[in-house]
Coordinates of C-alpha atoms in Angstrom, one line a residue:
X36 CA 0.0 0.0 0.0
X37 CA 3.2 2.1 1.1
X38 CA 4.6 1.5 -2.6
X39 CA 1.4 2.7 -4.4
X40 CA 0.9 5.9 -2.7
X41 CA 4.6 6.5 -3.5
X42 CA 4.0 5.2 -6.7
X43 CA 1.2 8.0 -7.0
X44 CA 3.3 11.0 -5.7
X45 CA 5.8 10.4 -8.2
X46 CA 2.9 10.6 -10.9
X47 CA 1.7 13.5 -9.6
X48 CA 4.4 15.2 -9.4
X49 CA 5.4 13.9 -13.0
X50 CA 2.0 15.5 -14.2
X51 CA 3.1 19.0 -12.4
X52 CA 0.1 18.2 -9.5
X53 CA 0.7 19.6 -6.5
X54 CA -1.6 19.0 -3.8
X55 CA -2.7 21.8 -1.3
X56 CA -5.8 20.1 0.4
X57 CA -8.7 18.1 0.3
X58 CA -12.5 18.7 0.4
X59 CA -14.5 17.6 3.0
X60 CA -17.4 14.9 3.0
X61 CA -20.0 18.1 2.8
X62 CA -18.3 19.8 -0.2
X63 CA -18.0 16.3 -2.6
X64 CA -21.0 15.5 -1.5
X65 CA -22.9 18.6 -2.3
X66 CA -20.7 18.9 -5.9
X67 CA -21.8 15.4 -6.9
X68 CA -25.7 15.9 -6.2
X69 CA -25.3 18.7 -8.4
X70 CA -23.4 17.7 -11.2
X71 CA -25.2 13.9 -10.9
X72 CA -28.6 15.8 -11.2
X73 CA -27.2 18.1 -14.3
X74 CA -26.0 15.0 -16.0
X75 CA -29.4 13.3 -15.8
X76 CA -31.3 15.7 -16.7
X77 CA -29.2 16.8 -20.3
X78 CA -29.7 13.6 -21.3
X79 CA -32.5 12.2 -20.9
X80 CA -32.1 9.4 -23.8
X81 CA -29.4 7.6 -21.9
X82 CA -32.1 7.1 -19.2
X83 CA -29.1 7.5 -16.4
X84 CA -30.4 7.4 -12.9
X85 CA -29.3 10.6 -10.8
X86 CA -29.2 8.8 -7.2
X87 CA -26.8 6.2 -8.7
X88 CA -24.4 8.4 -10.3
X89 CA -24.4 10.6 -6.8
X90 CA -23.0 7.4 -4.9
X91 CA -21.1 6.5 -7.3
X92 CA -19.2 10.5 -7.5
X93 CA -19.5 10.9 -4.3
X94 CA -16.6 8.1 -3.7
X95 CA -14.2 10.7 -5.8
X96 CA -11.5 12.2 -4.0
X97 CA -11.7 15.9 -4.5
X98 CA -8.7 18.0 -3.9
X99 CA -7.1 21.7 -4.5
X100 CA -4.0 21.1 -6.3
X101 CA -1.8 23.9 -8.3
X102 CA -1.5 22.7 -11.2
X103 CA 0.0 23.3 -15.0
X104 CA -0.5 26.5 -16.7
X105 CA -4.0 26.6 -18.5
X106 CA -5.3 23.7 -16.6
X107 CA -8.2 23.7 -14.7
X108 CA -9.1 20.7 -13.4
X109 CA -7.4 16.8 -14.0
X110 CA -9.2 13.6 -13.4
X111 CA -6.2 11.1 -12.0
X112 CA -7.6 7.6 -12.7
X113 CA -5.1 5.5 -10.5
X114 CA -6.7 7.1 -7.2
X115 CA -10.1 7.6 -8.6
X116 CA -9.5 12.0 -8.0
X117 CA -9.9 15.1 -9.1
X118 CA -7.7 18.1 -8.5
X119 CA -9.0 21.6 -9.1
X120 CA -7.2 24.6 -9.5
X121 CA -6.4 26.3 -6.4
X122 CA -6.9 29.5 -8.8
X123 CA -10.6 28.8 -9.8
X124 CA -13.3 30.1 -8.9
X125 CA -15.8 28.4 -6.5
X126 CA -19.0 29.4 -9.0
X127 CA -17.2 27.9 -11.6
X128 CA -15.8 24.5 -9.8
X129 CA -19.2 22.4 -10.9
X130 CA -18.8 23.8 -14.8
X131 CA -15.3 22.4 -14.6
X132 CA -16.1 19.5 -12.7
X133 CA -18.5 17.9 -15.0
X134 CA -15.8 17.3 -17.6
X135 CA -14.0 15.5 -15.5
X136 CA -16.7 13.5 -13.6
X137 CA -17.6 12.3 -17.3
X138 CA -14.3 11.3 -17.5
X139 CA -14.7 8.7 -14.0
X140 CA -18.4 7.5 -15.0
X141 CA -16.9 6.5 -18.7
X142 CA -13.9 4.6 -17.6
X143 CA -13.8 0.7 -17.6
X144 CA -10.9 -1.2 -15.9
X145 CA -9.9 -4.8 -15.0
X146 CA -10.1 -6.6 -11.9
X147 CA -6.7 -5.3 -10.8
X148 CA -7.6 -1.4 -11.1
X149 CA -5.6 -0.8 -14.7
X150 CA -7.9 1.0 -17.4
X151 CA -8.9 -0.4 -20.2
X152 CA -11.0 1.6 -22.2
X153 CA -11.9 5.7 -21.2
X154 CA -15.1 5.9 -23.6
X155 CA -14.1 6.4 -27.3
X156 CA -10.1 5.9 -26.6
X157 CA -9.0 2.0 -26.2
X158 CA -6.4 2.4 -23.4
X159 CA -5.1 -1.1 -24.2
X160 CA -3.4 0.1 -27.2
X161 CA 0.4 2.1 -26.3
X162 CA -0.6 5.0 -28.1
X163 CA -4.0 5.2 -27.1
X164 CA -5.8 5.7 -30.1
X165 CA -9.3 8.0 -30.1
X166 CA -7.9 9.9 -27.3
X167 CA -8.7 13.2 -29.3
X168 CA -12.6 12.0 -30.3
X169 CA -13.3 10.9 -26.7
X170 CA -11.6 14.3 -24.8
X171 CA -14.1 16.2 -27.9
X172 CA -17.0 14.2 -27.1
X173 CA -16.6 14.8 -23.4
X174 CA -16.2 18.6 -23.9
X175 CA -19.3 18.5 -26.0
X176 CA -21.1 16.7 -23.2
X177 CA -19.8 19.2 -20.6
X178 CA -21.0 22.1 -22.4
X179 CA -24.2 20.9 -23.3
X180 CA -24.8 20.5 -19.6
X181 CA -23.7 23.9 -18.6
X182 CA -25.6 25.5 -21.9
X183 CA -22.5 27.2 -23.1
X184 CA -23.6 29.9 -25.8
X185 CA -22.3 29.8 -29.2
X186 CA -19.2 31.9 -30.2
X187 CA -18.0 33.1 -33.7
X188 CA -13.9 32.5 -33.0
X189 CA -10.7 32.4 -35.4
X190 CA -7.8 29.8 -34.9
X191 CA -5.3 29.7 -37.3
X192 CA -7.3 31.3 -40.3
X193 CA -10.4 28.9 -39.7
X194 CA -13.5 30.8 -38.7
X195 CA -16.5 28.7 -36.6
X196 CA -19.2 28.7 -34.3
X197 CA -18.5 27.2 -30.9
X198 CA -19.9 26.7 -27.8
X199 CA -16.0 25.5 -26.4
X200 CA -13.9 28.6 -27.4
X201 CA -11.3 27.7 -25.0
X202 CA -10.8 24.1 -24.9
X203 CA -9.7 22.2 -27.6
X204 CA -12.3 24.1 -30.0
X205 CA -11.2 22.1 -33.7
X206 CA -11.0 18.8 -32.4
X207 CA -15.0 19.6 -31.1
X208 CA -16.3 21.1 -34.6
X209 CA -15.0 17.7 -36.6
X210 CA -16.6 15.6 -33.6
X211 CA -20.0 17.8 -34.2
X212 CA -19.7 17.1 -37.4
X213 CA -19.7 12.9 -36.9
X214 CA -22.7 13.1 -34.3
X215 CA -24.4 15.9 -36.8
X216 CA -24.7 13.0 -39.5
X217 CA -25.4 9.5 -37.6
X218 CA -27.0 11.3 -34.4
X219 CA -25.7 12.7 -31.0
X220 CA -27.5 10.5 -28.6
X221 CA -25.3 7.9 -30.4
X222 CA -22.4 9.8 -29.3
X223 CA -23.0 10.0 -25.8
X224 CA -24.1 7.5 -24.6
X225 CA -20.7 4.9 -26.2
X226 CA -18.9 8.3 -24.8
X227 CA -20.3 7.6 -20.9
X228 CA -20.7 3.7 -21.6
X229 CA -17.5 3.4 -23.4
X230 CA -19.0 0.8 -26.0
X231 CA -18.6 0.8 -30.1
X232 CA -21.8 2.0 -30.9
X233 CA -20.6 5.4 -32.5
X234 CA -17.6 3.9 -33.9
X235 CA -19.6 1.0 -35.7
X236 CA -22.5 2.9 -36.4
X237 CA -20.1 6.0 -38.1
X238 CA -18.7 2.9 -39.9
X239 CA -22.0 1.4 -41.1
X240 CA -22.6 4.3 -43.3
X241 CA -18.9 5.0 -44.6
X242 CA -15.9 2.4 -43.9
X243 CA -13.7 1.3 -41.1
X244 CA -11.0 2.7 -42.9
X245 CA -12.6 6.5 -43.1
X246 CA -13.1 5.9 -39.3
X247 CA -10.3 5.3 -38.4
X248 CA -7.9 7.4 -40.5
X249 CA -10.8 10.6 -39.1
X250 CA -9.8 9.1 -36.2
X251 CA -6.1 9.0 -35.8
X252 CA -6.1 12.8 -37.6
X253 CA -7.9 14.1 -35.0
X254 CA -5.6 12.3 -32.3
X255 CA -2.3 14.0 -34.6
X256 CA -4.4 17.3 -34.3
X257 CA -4.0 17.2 -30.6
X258 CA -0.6 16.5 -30.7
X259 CA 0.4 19.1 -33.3
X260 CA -1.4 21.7 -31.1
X261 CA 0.6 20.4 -28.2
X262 CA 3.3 21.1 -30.3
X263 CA 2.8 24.1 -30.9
X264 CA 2.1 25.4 -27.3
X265 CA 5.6 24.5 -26.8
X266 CA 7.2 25.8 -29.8
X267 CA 5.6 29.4 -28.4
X268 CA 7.4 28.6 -25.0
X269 CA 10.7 27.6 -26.4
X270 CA 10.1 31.4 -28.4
X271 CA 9.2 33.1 -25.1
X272 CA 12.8 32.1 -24.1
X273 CA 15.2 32.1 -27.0
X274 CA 17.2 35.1 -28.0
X275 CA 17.3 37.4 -31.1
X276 CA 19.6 35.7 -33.1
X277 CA 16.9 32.7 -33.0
X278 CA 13.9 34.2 -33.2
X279 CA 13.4 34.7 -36.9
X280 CA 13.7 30.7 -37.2
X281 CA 11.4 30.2 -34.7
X282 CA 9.3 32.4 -36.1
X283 CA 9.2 30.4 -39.5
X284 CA 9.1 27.2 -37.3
X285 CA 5.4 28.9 -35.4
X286 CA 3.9 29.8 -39.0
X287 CA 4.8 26.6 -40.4
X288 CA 3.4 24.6 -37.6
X289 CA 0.2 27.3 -37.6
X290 CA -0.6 25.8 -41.8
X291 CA 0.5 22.4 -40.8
X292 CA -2.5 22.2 -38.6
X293 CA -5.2 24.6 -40.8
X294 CA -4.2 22.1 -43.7
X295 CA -5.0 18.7 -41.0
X296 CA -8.3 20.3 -39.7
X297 CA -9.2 21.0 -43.5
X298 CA -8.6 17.9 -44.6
X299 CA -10.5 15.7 -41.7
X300 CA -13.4 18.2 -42.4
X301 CA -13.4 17.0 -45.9
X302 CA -13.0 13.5 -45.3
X303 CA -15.7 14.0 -42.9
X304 CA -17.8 15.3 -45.2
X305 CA -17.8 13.6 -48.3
X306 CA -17.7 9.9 -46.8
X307 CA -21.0 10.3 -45.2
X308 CA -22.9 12.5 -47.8
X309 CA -21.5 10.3 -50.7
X310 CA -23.0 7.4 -49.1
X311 CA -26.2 8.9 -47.9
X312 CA -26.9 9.8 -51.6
X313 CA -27.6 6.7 -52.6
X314 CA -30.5 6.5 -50.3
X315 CA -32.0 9.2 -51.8
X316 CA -34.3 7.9 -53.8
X317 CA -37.5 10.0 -53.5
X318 CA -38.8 13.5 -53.2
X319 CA -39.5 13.1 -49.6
X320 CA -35.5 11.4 -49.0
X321 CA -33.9 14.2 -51.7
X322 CA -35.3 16.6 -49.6
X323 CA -34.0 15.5 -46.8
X324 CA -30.4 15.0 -47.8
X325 CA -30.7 18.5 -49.3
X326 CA -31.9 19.9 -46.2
X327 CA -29.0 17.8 -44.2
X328 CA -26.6 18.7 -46.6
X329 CA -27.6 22.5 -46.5
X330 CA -27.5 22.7 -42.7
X331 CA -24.1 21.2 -42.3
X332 CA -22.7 24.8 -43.3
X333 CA -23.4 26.2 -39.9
X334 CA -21.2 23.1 -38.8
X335 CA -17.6 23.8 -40.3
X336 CA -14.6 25.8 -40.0
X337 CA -14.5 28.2 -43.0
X338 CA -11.4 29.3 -44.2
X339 CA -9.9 31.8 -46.5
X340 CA -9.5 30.0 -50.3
X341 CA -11.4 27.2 -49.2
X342 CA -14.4 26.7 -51.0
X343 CA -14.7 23.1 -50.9
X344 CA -18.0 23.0 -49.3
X345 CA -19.9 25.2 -51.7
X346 CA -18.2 23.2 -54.4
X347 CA -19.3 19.9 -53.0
X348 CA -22.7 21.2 -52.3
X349 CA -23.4 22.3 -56.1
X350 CA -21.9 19.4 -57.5
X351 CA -24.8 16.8 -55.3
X352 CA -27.8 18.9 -55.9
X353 CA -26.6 18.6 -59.8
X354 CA -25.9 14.8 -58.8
X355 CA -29.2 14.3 -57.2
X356 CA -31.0 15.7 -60.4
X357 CA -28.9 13.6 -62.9
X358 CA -29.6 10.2 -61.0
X359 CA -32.7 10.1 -60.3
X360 CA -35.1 8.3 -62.3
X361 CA -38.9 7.9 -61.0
X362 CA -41.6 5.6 -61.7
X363 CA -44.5 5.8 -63.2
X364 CA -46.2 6.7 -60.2
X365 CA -43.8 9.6 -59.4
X366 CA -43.0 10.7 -62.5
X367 CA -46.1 14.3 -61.8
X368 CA -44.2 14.3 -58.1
X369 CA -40.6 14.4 -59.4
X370 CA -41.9 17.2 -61.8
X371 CA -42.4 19.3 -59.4
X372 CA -39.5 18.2 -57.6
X373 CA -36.8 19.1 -60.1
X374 CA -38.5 22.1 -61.6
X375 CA -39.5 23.8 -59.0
X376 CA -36.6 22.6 -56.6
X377 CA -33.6 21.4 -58.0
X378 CA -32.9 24.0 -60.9
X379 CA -33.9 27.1 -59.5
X380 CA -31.9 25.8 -56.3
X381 CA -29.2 25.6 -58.0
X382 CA -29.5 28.9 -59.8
X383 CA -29.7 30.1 -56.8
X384 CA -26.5 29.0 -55.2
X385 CA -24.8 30.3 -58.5
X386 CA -25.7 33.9 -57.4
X387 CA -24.7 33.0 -53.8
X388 CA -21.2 32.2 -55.1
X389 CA -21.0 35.0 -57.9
X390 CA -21.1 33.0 -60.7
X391 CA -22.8 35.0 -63.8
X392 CA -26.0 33.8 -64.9
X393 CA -27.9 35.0 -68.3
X394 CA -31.4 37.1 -68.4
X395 CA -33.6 33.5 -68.3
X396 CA -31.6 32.4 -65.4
X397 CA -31.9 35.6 -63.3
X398 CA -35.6 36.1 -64.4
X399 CA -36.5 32.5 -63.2
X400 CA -35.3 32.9 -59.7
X401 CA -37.5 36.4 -58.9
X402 CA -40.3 34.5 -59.7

């Protein structure tokens, strides 16, 4: 026992944790009714029960800790704990908590203590593959809980609405974007019940090979942040004679991860939208897929140059028109459908994107 809590100190101290005290039995007590009845409540469709998730937070070890720069709170897994921030504020302790009390519900571990799966990431693995999904998915969790409101921010030259402006705000847009297209109640509850029914589901409509490459981009994305942070440190501390390289060493780093996120948003994209096409094989279904399709715009990262979503977009309604070939008893229905839909539509989003259209074309859509 001696030799473990040795063993922990040494981890602690490796993850820059330094403990300054511990909550009382009143103060956990009180912070996991709350956050057990918040949890609950946001998601109804994973039917958890809020008196067994306060017994099972209120065994947590809470503690006051200083701890890394830009780190609020840490969920330590080998002593089931959490150490807050001696610099955060007591309103703000359950917001911050929640992340991390996601983090102790989802975890799964053998017999002899050692975790094997932390919801979406398999822990089994050295390199822990789908730790950048599941830490997104938490986050998304955590903010739906606390009703975050929706921010229009700028990292490196990609412009987005977010509701997590400060944590970890790219890898949470391409996780959006999964749930947007298979469903966010599938999401969260393999996130807290650390099963496969996201992964398998994601894969059902595209391939196990698009899932998992999305997958080990977003993980790279995480490190190449990481990266990043301590390429600006290294800067904050080198000398003149230096600093131009490092510059050039930031700016490059800055495109290396604009050009990842791009390209995981695309992948994202097209897998599932080329597939769902083929389902789309009536008025009511094209509409649908239109309507999904159209909606995904309020979902990604825009960047200068990039107009690969507008592209896309054209290039399926013109897709959907070409393809589609009614029966009998749909032939009046698709009429309607394509003449009164899909070409002025498409006329439409010509004007959006400033291409030039003749006197027919313009006089066609003021009708």
């Amino acid at each position: 026992m001696e030799r473990k809590t040795m063993s922990i100190k040494k981890d602690l101290k490796r993850e820059g944790i330094e403990v300054i005290n511990k909550f009382d039995t009143l103060s956990v007590n009180t912070l996991a009714k709350k956050i057990a009845d918040i949890i609950s409540s946001t998601f109804p469709s994973l039917k958890l029960n809020s008196n067994e998730l306060f017994i099972k937070l209120s065994r947590l070890n809470m503690y006051y800790a200083k701890l890394p720069s830009g780190i609020s709170a840490k969920y330590f897994y080998k002593n089931k704990s959490i150490y807050f921030s001696d610099s955060l504020e007591k309103q703000k302790l359950s917001d911050v908590a929640i992340h991390e009390c996601i983090h102790y519900l989802q975890e799964k571990c053998e017999k002899n203590g050692n975790i094997v799966r932390l919801g979406l990431c398999d822990y089994t693995l050295g390199n822990l593959p789908g730790t950048g999904i599941n830490e997104a998915a938490v986050q998304l969790m955590a903010v739906k809980c606390t009703n975050n409101n929706y921010e229009n921010v700028k990292y490196f030259d990609i412009e987005l609405e977010t509701n997590t402006p400060t944590y970890y705000p790219l890898e949470c847009a391409l996780v959006s974007q999964m749930a947007y297209e298979i469903g966010e109640d599938v999401l969260y509850s393999s996130t807290i019940n650390s099963d496969n029914k996201f992964k398998e589901r994601f894969i059902s409509i595209t391939s196990a090979k698009t899932y998992y490459k999305i997958q080990e981009n977003i993980d790279l994305l995480v490190e190449e942040q990481s990266y990043l942070e301590m390429l600006y440190s290294n800067f904050q501390n080198t000398d003149e004679r230096l600093a131009q390289k490092e510059t050039k060493e930031i700016s490059k780093q800055k495109d290396k991860i604009r050009n990842l996120f791009l390209e995981t948003q695309k992948i994202i994209l097209t897998s599932y939208f080329d597939s769902a096409i083929n389902l789309a094989y009536s008025p009511k279904l094209i509409e649908n897929y239109r309507n999904k399709l159209y909606l995904y715009k309020n979902l990604i990262g825009h960047a200068d140059g990039d107009n690969f979503y507008n592209e896309y977009y054209i290039d399926k309604m013109m897709e959907l028109e070409k393809r589609y070939t009614p029966n009998v008893t749909e032939v009046r229905e698709l009429a309607v459908v394509k003449n009164g839909f899909f070409a002025k539509l498409i006329r439409k989003v010509k004007v959006l994107l400033g291409f030039n259209l003749d006197y027919a074309e313009m006089k066609d859509i003021e009708k």
